[in-house]
CSV table of C-alpha atoms and ligand atoms in Angstrom, one decimal:
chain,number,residue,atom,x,y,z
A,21,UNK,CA,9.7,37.0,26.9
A,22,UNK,CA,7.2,38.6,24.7
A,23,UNK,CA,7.1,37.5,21.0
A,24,UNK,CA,5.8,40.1,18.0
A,25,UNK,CA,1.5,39.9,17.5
A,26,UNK,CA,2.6,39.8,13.4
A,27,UNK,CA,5.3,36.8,14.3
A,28,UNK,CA,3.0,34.5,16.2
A,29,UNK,CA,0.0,35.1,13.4
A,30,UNK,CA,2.7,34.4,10.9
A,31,UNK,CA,3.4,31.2,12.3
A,32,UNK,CA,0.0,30.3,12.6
A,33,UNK,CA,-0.9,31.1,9.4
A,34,UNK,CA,2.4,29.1,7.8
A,35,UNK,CA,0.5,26.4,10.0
A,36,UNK,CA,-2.8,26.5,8.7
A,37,UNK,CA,-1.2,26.8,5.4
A,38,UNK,CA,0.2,23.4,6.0
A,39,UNK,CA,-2.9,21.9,7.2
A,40,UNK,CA,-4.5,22.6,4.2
A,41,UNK,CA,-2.1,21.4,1.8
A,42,UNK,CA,-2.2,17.7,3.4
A,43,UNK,CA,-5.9,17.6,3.4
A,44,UNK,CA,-5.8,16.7,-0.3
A,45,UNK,CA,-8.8,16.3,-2.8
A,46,UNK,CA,-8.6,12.8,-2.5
A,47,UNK,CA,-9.5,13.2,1.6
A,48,UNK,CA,-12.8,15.0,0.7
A,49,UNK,CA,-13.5,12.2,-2.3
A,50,UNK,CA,-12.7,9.3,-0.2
A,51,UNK,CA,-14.3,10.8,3.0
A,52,UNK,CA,-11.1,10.5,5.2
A,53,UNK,CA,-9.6,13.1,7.3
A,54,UNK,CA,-6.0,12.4,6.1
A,55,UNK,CA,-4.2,11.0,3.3
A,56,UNK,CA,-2.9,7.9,4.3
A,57,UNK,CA,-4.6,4.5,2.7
A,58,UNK,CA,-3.5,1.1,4.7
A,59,UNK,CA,-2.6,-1.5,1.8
A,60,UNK,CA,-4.5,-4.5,1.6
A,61,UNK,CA,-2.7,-7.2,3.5
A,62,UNK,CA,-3.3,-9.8,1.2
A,63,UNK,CA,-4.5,-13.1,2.9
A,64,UNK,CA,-3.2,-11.8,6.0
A,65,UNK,CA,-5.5,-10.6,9.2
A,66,UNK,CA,-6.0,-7.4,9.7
A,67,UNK,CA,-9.3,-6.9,10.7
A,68,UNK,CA,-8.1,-4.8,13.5
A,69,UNK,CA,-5.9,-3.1,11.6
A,70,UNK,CA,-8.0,-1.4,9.6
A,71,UNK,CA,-10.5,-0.5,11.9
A,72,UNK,CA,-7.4,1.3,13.6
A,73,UNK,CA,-6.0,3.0,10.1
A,74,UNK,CA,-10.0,4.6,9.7
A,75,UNK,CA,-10.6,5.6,13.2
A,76,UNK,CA,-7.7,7.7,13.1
A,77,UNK,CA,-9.1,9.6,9.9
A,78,UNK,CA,-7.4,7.4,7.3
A,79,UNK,CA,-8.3,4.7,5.0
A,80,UNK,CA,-8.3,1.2,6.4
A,81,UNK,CA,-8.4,-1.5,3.4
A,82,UNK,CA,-9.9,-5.2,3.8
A,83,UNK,CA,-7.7,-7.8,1.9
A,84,UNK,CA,-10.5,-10.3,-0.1
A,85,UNK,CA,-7.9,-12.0,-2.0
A,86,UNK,CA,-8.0,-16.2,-1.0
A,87,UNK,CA,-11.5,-14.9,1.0
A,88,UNK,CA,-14.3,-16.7,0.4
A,89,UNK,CA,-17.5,-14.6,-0.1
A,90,UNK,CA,-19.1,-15.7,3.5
A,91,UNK,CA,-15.5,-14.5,4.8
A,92,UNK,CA,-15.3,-11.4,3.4
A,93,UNK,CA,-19.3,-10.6,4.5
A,94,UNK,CA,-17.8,-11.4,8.3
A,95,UNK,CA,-14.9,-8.7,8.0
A,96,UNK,CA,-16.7,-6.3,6.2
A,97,UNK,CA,-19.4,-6.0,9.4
A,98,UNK,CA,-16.8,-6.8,11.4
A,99,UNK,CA,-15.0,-3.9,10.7
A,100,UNK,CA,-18.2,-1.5,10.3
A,101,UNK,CA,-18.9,-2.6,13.9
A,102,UNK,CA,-15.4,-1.2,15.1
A,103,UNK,CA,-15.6,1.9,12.8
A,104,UNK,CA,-19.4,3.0,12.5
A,105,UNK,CA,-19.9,5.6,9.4
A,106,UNK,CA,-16.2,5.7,8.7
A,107,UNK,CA,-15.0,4.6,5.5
A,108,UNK,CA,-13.2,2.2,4.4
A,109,UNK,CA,-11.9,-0.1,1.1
A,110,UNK,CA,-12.0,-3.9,0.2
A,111,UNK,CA,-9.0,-5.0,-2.0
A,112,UNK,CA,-9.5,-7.6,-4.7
A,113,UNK,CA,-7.0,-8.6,-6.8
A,114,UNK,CA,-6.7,-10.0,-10.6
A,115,UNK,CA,-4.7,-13.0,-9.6
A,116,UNK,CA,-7.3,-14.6,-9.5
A,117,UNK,CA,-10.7,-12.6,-9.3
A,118,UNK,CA,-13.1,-14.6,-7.1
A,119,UNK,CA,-16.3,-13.9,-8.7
A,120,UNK,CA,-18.7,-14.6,-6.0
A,121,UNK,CA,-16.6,-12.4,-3.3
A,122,UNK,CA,-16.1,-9.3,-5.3
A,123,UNK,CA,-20.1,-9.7,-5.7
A,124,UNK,CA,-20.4,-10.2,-1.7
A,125,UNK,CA,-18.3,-6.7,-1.5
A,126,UNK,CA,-20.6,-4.9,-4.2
A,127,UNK,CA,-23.8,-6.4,-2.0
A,128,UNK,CA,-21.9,-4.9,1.2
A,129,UNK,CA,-21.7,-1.4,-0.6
A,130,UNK,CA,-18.3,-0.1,1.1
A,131,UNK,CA,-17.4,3.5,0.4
A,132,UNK,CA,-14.3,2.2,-1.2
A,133,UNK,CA,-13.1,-1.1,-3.7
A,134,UNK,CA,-9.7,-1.0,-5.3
A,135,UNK,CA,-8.6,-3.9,-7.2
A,136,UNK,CA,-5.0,-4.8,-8.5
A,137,UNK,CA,-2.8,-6.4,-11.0
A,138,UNK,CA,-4.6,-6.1,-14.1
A,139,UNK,CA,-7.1,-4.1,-16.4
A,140,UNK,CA,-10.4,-3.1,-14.4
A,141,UNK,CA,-12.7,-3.5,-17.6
A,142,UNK,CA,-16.3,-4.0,-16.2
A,143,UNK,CA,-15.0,-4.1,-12.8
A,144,UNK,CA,-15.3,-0.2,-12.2
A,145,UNK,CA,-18.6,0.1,-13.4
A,146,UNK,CA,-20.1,-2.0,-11.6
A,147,UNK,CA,-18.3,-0.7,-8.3
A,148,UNK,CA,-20.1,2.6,-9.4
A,149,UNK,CA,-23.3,1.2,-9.7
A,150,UNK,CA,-23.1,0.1,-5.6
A,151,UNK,CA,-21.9,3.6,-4.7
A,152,UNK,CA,-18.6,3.0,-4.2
A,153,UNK,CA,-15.5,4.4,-5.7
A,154,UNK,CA,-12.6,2.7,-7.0
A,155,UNK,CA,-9.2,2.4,-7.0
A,156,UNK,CA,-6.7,0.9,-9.4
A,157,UNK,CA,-3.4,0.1,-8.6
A,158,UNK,CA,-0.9,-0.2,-11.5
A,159,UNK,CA,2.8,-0.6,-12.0
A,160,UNK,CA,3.9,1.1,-15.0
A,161,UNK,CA,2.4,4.6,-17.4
A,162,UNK,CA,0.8,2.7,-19.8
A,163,UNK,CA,-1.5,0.5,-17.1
A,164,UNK,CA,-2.2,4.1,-15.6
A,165,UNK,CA,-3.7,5.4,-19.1
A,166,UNK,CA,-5.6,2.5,-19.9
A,167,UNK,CA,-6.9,2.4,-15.9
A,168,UNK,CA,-7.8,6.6,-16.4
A,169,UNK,CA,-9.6,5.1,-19.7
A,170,UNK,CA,-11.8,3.2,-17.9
A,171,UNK,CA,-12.9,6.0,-15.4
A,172,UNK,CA,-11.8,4.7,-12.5
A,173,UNK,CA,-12.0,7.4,-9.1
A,174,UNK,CA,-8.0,7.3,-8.4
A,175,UNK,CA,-5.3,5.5,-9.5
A,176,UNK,CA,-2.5,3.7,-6.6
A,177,UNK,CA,1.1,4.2,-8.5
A,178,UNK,CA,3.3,1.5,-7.1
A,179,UNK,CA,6.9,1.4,-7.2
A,180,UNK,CA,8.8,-1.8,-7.2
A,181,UNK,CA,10.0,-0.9,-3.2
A,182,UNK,CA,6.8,-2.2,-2.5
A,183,UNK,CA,6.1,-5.1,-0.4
A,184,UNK,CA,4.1,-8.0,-2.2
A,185,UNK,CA,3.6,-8.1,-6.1
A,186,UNK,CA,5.2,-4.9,-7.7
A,187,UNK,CA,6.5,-4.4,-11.2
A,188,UNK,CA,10.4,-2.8,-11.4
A,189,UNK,CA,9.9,0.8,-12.0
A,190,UNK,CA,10.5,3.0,-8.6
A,191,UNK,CA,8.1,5.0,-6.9
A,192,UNK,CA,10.5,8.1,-7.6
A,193,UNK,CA,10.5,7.7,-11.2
A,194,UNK,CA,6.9,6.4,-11.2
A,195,UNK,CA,4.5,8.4,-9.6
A,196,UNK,CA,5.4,11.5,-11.3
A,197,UNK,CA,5.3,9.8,-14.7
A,198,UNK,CA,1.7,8.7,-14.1
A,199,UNK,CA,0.4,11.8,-12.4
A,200,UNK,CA,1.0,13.7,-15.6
A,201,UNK,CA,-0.5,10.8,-17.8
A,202,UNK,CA,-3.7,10.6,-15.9
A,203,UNK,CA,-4.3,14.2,-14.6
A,204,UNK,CA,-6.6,15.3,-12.9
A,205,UNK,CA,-7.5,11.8,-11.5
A,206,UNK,CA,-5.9,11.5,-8.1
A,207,UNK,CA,-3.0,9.6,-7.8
A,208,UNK,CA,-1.4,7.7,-4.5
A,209,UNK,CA,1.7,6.8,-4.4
A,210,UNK,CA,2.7,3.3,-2.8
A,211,UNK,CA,6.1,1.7,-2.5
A,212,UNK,CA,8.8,2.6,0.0
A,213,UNK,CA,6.8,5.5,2.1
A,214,UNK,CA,6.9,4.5,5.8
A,215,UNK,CA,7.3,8.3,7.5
A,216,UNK,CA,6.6,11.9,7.1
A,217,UNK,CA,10.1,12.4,4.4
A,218,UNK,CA,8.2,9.9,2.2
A,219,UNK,CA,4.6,11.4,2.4
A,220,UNK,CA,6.2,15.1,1.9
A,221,UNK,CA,7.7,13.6,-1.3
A,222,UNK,CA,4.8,11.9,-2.4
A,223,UNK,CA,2.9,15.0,-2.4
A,224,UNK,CA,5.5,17.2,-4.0
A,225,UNK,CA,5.5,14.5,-6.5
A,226,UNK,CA,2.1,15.6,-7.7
A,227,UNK,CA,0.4,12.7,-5.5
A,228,UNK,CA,-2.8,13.4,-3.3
A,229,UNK,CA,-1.9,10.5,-0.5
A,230,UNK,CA,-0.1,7.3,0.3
A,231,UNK,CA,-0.4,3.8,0.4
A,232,UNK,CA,1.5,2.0,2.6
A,233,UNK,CA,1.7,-1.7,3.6
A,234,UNK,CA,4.9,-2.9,5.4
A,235,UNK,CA,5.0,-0.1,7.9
A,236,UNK,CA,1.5,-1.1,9.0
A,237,UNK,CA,2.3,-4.5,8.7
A,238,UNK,CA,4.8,-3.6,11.9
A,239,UNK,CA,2.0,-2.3,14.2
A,240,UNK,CA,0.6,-3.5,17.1
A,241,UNK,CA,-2.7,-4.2,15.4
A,242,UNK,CA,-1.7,-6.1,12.0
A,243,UNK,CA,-3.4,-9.7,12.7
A,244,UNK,CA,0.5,-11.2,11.9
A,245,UNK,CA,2.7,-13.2,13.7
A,246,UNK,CA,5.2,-11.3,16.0
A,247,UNK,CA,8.5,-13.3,14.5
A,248,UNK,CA,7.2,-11.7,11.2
A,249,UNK,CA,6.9,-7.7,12.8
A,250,UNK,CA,10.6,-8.5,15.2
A,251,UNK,CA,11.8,-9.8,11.2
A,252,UNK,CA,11.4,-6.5,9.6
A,253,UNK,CA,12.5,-4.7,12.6
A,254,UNK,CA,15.8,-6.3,12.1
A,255,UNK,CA,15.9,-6.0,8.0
A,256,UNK,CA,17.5,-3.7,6.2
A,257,UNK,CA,16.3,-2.4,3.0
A,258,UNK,CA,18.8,-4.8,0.9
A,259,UNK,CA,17.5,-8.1,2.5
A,260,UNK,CA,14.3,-7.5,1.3
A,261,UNK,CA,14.5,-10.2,-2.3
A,262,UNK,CA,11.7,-10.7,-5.2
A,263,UNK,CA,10.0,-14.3,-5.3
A,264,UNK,CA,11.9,-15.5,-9.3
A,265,UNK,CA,9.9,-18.8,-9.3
A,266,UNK,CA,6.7,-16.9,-8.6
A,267,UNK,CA,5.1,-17.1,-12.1
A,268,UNK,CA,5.5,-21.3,-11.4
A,269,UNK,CA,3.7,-21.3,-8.2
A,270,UNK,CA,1.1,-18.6,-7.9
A,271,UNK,CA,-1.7,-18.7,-9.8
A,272,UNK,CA,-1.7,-16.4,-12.7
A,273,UNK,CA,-2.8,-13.2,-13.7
A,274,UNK,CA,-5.5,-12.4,-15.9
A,275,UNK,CA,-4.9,-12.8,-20.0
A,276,UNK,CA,-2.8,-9.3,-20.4
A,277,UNK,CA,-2.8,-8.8,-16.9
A,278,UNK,CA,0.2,-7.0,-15.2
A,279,UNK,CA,3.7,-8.7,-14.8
A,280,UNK,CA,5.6,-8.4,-11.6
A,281,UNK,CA,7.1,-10.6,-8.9
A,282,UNK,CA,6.1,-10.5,-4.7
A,283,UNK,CA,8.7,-9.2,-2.5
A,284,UNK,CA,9.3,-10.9,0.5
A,285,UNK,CA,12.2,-11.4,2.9
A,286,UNK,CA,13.8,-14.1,2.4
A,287,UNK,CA,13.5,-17.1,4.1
A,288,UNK,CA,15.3,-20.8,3.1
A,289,UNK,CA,12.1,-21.9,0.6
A,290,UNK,CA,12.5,-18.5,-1.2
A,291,UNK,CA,16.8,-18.6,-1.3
A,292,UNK,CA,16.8,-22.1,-2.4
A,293,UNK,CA,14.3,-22.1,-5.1
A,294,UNK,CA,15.1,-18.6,-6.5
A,295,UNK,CA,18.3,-20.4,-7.0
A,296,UNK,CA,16.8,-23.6,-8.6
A,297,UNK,CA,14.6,-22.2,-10.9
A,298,UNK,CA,14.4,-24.7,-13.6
A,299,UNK,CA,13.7,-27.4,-10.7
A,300,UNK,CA,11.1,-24.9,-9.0
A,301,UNK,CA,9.2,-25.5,-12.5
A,302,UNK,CA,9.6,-29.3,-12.4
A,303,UNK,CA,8.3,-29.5,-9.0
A,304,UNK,CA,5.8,-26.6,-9.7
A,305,UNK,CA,2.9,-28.8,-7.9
A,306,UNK,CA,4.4,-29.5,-4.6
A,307,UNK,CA,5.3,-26.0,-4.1
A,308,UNK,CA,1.7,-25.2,-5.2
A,309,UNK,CA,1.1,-27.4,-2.4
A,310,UNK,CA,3.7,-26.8,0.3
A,311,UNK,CA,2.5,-22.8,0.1
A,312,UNK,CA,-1.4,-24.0,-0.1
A,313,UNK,CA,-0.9,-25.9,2.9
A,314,UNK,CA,1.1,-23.3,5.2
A,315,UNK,CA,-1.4,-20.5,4.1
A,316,UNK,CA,-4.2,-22.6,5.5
A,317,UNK,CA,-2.4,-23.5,8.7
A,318,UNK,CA,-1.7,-19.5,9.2
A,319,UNK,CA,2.2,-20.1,8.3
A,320,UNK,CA,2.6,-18.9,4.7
A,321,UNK,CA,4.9,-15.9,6.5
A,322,UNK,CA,7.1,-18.7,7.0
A,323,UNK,CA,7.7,-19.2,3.4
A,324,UNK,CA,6.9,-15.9,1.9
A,325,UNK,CA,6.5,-13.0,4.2
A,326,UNK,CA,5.7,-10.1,1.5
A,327,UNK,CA,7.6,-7.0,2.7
A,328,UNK,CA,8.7,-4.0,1.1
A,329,UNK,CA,12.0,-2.3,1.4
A,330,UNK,CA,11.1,0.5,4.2
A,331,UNK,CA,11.6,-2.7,6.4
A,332,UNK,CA,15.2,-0.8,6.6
A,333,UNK,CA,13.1,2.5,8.1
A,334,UNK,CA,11.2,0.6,10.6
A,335,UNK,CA,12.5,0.1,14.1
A,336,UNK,CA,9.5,-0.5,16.3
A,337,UNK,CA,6.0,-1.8,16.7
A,338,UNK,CA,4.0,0.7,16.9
A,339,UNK,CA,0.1,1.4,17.0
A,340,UNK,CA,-1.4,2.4,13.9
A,341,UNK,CA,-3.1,5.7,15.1
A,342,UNK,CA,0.7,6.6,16.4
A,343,UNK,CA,2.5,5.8,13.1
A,344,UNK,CA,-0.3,8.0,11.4
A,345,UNK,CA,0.1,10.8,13.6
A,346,UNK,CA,3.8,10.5,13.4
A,347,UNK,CA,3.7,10.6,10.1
A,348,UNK,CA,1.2,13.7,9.6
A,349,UNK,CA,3.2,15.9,12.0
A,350,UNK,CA,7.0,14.8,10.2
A,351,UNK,CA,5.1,15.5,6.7
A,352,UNK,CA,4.2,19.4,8.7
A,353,UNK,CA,7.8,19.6,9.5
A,354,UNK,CA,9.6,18.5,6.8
A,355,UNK,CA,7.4,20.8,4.4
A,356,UNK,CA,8.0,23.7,6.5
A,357,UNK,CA,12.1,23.0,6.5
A,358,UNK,CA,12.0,22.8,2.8
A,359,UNK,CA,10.0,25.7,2.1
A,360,UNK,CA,12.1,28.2,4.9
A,361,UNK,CA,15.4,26.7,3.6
A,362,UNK,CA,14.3,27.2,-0.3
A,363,UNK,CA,13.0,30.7,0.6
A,364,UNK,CA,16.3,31.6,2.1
A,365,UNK,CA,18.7,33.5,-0.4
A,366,UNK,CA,21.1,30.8,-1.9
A,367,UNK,CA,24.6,30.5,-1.2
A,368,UNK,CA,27.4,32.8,-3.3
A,369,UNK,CA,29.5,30.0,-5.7
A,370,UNK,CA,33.1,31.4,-5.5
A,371,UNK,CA,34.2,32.7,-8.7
P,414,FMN,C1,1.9,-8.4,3.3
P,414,FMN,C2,1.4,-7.7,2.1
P,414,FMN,C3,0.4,-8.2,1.4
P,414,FMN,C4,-0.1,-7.4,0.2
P,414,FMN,N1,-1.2,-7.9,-0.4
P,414,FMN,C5,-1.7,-7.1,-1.4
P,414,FMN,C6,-3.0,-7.5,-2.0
P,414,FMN,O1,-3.6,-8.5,-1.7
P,414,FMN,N2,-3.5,-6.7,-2.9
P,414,FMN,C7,-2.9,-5.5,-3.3
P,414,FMN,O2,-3.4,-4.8,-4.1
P,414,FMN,N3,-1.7,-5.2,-2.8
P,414,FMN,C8,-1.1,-5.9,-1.8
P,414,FMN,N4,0.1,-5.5,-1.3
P,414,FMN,C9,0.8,-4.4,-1.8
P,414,FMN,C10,0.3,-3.1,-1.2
P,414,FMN,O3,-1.0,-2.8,-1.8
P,414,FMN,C11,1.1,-1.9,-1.3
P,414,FMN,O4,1.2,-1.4,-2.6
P,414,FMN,C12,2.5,-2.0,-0.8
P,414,FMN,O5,2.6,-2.6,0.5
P,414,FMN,C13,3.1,-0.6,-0.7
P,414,FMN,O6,4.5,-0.6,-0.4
P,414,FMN,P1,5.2,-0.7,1.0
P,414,FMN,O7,5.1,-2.1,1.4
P,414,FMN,O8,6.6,-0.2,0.8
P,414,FMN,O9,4.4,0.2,1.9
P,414,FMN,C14,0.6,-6.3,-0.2
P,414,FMN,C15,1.7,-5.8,0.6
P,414,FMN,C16,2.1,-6.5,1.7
P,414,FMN,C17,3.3,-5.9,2.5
């Protein structure tokens, strides 16, 4: 069969074409190759993980929060052993800030810090002044605009889909919204993106790239138990719950720091204290305690397993250089589909 010269270098021009639009601006600011950002894990392993997420051209991210500094030193050159030059981001979050380990990150110069759940303030500057850029995640417009104030590098716009702390606006109805406020800072958008339809939509959105936790926390090399991945193989979007009692048992935010609640699934400490909230507060200091403990023991997924609501989307383990590619060469397709079928004259209404 002998196919047209013009048809095959139309196709591989509408190929290049696509290529081209996923390497974003935010690839050739972060120095990744594609533009998909693994979420920080929270207290949860992941060394692995994220050495897996930057060797296949994305952005791995270490999770400092509950880290001591010594801890965090050990990931961090951990992780530059099984990634060389690559880059890579340390996550620190508001809820509390641990001085001393955001300043063993700075001291560790990492190409990338991002930092959640609050206003950065000082925080980006001094990220800047050790060479490293920063991201900012926030939950509604108004923490975006006041995030772009402070000159951070790009902002992560999370929907309440999101597994962990999220506020309740959606990713839909979010990123958008924020793109416009903060333009031309980058924006990636987080929250219920697990395959190619979501990173397709992210990017017609306005957004440069994605960041997604729950469908990395299902691969082979999240440091997590494997009753926790088998859990959110099973789940379906609607089992996935927000932790009520949280603001009683986690320590706080920041003064003027960012509301929001975890999502988890749900497990019988979350169902029976969501539903006893006023005795959740009485007994505030034993849950303290009860979720102090399991985290030290390596069991706090047995009480709160954070996970967002693409649990419903995720069917197997896989390894995260496979999800990525998966994901890059759905985004391809999908983007070519919409554009051939938009190009297409439309249908005739009948009068
Ligand atoms: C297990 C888990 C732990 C998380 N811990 C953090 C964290 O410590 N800091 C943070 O900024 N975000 C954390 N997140 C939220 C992610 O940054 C991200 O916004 C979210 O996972 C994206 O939504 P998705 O779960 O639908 O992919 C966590 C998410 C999960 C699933």
């Amino acid at each position: 069969v002998s196919v047209p010269v013009h048809q095959v270098q139309d196709t591989i021009r509408a190929r290049k074409r696509h290529l081209i639009m996923l390497r974003t601006p935010l690839c050739d600011l972060l120095g990744i190759d594609v533009p998909i950002m693994q979420a920080s894990l929270g207290p949860w392993p992941a060394v692995e993980l994220v050495a897996a997420v930057s060797n296949a051209g994305g952005l791995g991210t270490i999770g400092a929060v509950l880290q001591s500094a010594a801890q965090i030193r050990q990931q961090i050159a951990r992780v530059r052993e099984l990634v060389g030059g690559r880059a890579f981001a340390v996550n620190h979050s508001l809820r509390p800030l641990d001085a001393e380990a955001f300043a063993a990150t700075l001291a560790a110069r990492p190409a990338v810090v991002s930092l959640a759940h609050g206003n950065p303030g000082e925080f980006v500057l001094r990220a800047h002044d050790a060479g490293a850029r920063f991201i900012h995640m926030v939950n509604t417009v108004r923490q975006a605009r006041e995030a772009a104030a402070r000159g951070v590098d790009a902002i992560i716009a999370q929907g309440t889909e999101a597994g962990g702390f999220s506020g309740t606006v959606s990713t839909l109805t979010l990123v958008p919204q924020v793109v416009d406020a903060v333009s031309p800072i980058p924006v990636i958008a987080a929250g219920g993106i697990a395959d190619g339809r979501g990173l397709a939509a992210a990017l017609v959105l306005g957004a440069q790239g994605i960041n997604i936790g729950t469908r990395f926390l299902a691969s082979a090399e999240a440091g997590v138990s494997d009753d926790w991945k088998q859990a959110i193989v099973r789940a379906e979007s609607e089992d996935t719950t927000k932790v009520e009692f949280a603001p009683d048992v986690f320590p706080p935010g920041p003064p003027g720091g960012y509301e929001g609640l975890p999502r988890v699934l749900p497990t019988a400490y979350v169902t029976e204290w969501n539903a006893r909230r006023e005795d959740a507060k009485r007994h505030a200091q034993r849950l303290r305690g009860e979720l102090r403990e399991a985290l030290a023991e390596g069991r706090a997924h047995e009480l709160i397993p954070f996970t967002g609501q693409t649990a419903g989307m995720i069917r197997t383990v896989l390894p995260a250089a496979r999800i990525i590619q998966e994901i890059m060469e759905e985004t391809e397709r999908v983007l070519a589909a919409a554009a051939s079928s938009t190009a297409n004259p439309r249908p005739r209404l009948p009068r």
